[in-house]
XYZ file of N, CA and C in Angstrom:
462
model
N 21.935 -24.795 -21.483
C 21.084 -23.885 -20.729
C 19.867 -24.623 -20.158
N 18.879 -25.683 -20.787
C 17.986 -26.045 -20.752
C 18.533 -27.142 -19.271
N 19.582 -27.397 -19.193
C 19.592 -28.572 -18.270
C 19.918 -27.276 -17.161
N 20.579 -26.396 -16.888
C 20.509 -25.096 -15.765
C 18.942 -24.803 -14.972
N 18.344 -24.667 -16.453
C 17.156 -24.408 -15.889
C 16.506 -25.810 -15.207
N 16.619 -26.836 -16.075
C 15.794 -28.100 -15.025
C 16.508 -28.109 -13.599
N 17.655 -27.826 -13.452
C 18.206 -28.226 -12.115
C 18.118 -27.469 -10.965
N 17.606 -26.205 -11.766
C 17.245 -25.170 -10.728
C 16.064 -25.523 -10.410
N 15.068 -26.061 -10.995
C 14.036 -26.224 -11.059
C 13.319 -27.313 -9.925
N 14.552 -28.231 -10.014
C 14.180 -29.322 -9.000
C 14.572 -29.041 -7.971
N 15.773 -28.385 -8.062
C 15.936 -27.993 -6.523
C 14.444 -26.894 -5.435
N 14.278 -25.886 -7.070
C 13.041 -25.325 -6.110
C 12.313 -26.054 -5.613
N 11.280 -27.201 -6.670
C 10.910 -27.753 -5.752
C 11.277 -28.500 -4.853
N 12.153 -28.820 -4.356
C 12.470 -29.726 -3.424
C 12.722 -28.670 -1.991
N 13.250 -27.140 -2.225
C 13.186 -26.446 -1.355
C 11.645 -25.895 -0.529
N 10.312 -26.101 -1.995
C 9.917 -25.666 -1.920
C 8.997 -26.271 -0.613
N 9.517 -27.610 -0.755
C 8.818 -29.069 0.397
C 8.835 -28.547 1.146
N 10.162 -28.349 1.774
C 10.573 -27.924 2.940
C 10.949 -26.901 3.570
N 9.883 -26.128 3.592
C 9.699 -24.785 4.112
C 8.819 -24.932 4.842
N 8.664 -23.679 6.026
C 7.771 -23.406 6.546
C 7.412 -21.914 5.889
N 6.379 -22.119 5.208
C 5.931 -20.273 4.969
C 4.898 -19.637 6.364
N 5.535 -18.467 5.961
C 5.127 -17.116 7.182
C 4.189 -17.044 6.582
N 3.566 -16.786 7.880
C 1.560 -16.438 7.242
C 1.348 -15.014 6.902
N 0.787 -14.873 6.097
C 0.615 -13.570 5.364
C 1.637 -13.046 4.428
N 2.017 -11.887 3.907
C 2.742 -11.197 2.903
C 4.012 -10.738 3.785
N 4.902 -11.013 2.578
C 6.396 -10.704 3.048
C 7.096 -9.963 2.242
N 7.233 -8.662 2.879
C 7.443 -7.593 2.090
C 9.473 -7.314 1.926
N 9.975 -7.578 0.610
C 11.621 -7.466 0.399
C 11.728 -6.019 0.418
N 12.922 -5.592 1.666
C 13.925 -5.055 1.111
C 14.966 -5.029 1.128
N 15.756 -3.741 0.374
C 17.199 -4.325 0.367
C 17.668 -2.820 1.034
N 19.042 -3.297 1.948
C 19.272 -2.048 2.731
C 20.655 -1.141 1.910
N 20.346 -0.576 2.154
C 21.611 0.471 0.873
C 23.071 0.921 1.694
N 24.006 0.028 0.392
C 25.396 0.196 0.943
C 25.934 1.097 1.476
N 25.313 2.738 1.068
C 25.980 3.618 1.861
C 25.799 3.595 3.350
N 25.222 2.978 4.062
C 24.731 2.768 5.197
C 23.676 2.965 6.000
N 22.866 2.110 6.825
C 21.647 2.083 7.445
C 20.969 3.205 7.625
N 21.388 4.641 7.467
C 20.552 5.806 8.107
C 20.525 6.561 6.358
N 20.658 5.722 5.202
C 20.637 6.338 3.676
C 19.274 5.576 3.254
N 18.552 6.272 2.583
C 17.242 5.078 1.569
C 17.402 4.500 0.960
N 16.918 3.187 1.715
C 16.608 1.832 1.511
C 15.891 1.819 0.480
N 15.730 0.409 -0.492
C 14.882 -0.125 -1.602
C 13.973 -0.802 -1.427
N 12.903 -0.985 -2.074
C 11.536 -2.166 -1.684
C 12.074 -2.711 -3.118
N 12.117 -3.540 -3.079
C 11.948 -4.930 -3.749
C 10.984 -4.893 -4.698
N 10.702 -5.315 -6.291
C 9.440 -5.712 -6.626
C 9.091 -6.833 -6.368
N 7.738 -7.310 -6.310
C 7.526 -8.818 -6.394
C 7.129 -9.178 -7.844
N 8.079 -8.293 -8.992
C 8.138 -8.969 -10.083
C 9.620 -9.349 -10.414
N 10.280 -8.664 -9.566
C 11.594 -8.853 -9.758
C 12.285 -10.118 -9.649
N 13.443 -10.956 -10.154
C 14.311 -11.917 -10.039
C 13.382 -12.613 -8.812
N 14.096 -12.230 -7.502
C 13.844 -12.544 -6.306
C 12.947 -12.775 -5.590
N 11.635 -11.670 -6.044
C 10.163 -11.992 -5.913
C 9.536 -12.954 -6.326
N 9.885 -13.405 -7.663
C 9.218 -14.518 -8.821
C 10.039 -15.648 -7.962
N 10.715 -15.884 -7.822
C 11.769 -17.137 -7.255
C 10.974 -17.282 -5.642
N 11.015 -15.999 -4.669
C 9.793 -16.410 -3.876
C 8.518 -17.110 -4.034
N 7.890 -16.440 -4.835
C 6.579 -16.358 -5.185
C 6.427 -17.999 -5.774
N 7.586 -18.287 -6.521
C 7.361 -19.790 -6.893
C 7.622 -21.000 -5.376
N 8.319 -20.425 -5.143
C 8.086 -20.974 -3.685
C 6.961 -21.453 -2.878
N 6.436 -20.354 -2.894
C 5.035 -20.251 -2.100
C 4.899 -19.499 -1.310
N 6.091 -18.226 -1.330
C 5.238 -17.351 -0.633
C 4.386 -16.046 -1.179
N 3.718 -15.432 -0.040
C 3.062 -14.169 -0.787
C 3.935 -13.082 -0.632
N 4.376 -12.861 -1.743
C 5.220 -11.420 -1.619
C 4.467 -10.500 -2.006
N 4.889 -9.300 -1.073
C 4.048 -7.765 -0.936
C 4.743 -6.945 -2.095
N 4.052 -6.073 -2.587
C 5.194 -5.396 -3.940
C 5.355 -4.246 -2.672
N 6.252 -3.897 -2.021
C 6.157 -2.735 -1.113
C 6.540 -1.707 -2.371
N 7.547 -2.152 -3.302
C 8.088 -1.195 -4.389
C 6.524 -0.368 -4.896
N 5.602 -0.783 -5.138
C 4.444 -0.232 -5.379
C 3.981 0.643 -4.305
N 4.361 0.636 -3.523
C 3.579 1.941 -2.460
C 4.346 2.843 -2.381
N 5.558 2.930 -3.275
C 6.061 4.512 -3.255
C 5.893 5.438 -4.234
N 5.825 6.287 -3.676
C 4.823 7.310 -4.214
C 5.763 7.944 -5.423
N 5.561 7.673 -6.784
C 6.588 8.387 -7.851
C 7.900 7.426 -7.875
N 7.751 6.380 -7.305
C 8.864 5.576 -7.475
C 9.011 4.955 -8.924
N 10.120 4.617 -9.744
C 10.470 4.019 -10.592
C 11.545 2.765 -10.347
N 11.189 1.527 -10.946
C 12.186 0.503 -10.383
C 13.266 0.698 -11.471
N 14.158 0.261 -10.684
C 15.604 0.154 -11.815
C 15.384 -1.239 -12.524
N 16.827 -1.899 -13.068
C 16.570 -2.882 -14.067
C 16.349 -4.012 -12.796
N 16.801 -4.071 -11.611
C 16.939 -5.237 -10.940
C 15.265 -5.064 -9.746
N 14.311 -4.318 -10.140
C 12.923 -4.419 -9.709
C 13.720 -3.347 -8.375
N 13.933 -2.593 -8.021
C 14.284 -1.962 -7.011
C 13.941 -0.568 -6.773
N 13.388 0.122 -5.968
C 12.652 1.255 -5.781
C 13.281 1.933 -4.649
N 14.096 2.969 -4.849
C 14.336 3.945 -3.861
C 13.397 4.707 -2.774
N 13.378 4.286 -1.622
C 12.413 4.616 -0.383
C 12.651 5.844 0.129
N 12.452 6.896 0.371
C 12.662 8.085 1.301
C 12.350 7.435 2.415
N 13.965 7.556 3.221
C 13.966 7.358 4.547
C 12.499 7.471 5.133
N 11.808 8.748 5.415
C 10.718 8.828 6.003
C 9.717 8.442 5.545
N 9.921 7.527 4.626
C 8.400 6.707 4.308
C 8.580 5.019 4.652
N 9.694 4.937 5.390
C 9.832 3.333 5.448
C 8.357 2.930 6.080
N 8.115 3.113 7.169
C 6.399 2.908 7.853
C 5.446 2.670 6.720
N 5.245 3.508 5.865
C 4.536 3.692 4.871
C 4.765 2.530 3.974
N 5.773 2.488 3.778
C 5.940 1.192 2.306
C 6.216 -0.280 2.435
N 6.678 -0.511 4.345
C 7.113 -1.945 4.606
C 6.210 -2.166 5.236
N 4.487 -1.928 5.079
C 3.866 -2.599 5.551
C 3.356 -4.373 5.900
N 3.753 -4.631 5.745
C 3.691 -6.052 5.412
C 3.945 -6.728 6.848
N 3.380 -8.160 7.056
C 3.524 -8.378 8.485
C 4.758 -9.313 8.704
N 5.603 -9.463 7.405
C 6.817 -10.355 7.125
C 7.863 -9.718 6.351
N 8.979 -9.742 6.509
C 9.852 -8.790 5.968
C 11.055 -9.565 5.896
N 11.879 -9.887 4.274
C 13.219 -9.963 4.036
C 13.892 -9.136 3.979
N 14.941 -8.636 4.354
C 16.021 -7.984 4.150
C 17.147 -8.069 3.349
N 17.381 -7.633 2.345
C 18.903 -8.171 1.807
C 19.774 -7.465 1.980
N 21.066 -7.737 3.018
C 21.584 -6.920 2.949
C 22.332 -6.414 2.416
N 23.425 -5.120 2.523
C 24.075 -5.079 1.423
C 25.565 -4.130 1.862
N 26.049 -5.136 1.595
C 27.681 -4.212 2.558
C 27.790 -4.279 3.454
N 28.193 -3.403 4.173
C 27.947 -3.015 5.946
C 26.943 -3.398 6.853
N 25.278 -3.517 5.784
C 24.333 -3.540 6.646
C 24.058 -4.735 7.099
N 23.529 -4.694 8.475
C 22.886 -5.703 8.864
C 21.728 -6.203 9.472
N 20.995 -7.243 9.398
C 19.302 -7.205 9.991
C 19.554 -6.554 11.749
N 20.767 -6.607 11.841
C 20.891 -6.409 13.752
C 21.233 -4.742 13.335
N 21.794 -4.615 12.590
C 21.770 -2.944 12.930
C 20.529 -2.321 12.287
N 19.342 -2.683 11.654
C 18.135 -2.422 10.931
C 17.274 -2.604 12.117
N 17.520 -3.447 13.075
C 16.298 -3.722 14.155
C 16.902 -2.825 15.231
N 17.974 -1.752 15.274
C 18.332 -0.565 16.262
C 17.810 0.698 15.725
N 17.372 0.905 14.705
C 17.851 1.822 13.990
C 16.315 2.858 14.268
N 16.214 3.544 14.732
C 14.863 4.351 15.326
C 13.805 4.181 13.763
N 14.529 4.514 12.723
C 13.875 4.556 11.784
C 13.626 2.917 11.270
N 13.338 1.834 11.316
C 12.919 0.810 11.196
C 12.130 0.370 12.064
N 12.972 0.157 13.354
C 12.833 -0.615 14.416
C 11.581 -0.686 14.815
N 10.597 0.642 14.347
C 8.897 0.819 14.558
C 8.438 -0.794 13.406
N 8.568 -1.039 12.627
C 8.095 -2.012 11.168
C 7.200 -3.037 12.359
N 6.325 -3.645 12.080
C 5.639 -4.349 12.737
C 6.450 -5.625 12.946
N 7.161 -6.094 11.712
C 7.776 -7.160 10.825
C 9.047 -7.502 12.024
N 9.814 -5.761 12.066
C 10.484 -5.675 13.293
C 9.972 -6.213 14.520
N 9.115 -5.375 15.147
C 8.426 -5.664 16.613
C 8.091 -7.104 17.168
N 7.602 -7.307 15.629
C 7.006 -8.823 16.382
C 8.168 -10.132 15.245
N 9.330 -9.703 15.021
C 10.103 -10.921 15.127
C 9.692 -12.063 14.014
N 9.093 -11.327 13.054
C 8.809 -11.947 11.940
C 9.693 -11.190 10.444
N 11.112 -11.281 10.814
C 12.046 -11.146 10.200
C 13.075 -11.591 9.536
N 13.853 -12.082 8.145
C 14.506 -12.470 7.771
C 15.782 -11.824 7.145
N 16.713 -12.161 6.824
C 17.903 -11.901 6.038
C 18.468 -12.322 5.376
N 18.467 -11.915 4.202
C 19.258 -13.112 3.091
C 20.319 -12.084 2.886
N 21.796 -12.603 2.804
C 22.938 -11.932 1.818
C 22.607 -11.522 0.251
N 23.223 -10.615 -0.053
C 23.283 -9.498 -0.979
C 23.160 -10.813 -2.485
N 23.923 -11.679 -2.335
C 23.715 -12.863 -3.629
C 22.467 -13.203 -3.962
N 21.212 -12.882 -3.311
C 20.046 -13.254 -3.026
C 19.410 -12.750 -3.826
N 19.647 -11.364 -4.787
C 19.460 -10.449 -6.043
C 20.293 -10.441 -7.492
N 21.457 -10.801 -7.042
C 22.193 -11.664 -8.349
C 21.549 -11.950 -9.188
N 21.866 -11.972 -10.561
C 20.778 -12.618 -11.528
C 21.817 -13.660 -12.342
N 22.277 -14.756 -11.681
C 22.755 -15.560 -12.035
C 22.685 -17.076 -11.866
N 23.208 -17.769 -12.425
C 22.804 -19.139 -11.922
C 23.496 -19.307 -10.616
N 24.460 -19.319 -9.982
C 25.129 -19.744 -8.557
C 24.607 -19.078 -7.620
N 24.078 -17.697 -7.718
C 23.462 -16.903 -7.098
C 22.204 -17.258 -6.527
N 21.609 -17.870 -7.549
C 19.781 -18.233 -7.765
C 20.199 -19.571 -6.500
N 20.960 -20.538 -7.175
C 20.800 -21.608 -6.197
C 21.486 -21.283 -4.678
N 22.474 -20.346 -4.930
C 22.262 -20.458 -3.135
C 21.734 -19.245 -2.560
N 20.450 -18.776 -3.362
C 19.185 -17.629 -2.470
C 18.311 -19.542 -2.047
N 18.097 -20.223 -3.024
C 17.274 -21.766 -2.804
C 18.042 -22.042 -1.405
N 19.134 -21.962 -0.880
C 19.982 -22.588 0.042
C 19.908 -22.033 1.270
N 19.491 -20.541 0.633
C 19.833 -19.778 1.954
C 18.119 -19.852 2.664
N 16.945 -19.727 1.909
C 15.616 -19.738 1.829
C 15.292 -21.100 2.732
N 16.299 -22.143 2.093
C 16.011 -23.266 2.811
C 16.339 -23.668 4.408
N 17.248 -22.966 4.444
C 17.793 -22.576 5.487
C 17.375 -21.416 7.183
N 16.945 -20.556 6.266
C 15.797 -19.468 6.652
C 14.570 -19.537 7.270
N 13.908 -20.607 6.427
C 12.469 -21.440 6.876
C 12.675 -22.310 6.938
N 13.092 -23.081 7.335
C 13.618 -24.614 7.297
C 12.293 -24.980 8.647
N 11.161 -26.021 8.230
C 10.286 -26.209 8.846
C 10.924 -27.645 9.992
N 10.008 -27.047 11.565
C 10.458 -27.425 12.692
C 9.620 -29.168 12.753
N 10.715 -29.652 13.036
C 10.476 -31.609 13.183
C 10.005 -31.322 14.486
């Protein structure tokens, strides 16, 4: 186990080199399998995925905290009422994970997103659904996909 963890470890940092981080807070969510027009999840930024950001270097937004009576499940995840997405993805950077069907191109049509600032101004990402996994193969290729994602311009 102990050598899992060092190897993940180096790889973060080595992903962590080579990034470009988005300026300001980057608020996760994840879009819900039943499909794009069902409520979406905010992310914690204590969750798996947040902490693995956050060691990174970026600032993750807890959007999961701005819903109102929300409770996270075991994987840091907070059920959004459709009509509060405005309200809870404030953030001026936004991951997406998607999940099934969904996709960042059908999330940036969708009347009910497409307002997100994160949207408008093209400060948007997408990681695949493995990106919340809580596993070791999982963990290293969210590092792969992250690296990939921000991969800072020569």
């Amino acid at each position: 186990m102990a050598v899992l963890v060092s190897a993940f470890e180096t790889r973060a940092k080595e992903v962590a080199g080579k990034v470009a981080l988005p300026e300001g807070e980057i608020a996760l969510l994840q879009a819900n399998a039943a499909g794009i027009h069902e409520d979406p999840f905010a992310i914690a930024s204590d969750s798996g995925l947040g902490r693995t950001l956050s060691g990174l270097g970026f600032k993750v937004f807890d959007a999961a905290a701005k819903v109102q009576g929300g409770r996270a499940d075991a994987d840091g995840r907070v059920v959004v009422p459709i009509a509060s997405v405005l309200d809870v993805f404030t953030a001026p950077n936004l991951i997406m994970v998607s999940n099934g069907p969904v996709s960042m191109g059908q999330l940036c049509c969708d009347p009910g997103f497409r307002q997100l600032d994160a949207v408008i101004n093209y400060r948007r990402w997408e990681l695949d659904e493995s990106a919340v996994r809580p596993d070791y193969l999982a963990a290293l290729r969210l590092l792969d996909m992250v690296e990939s994602a921000f991969a800072r311009k020569a």
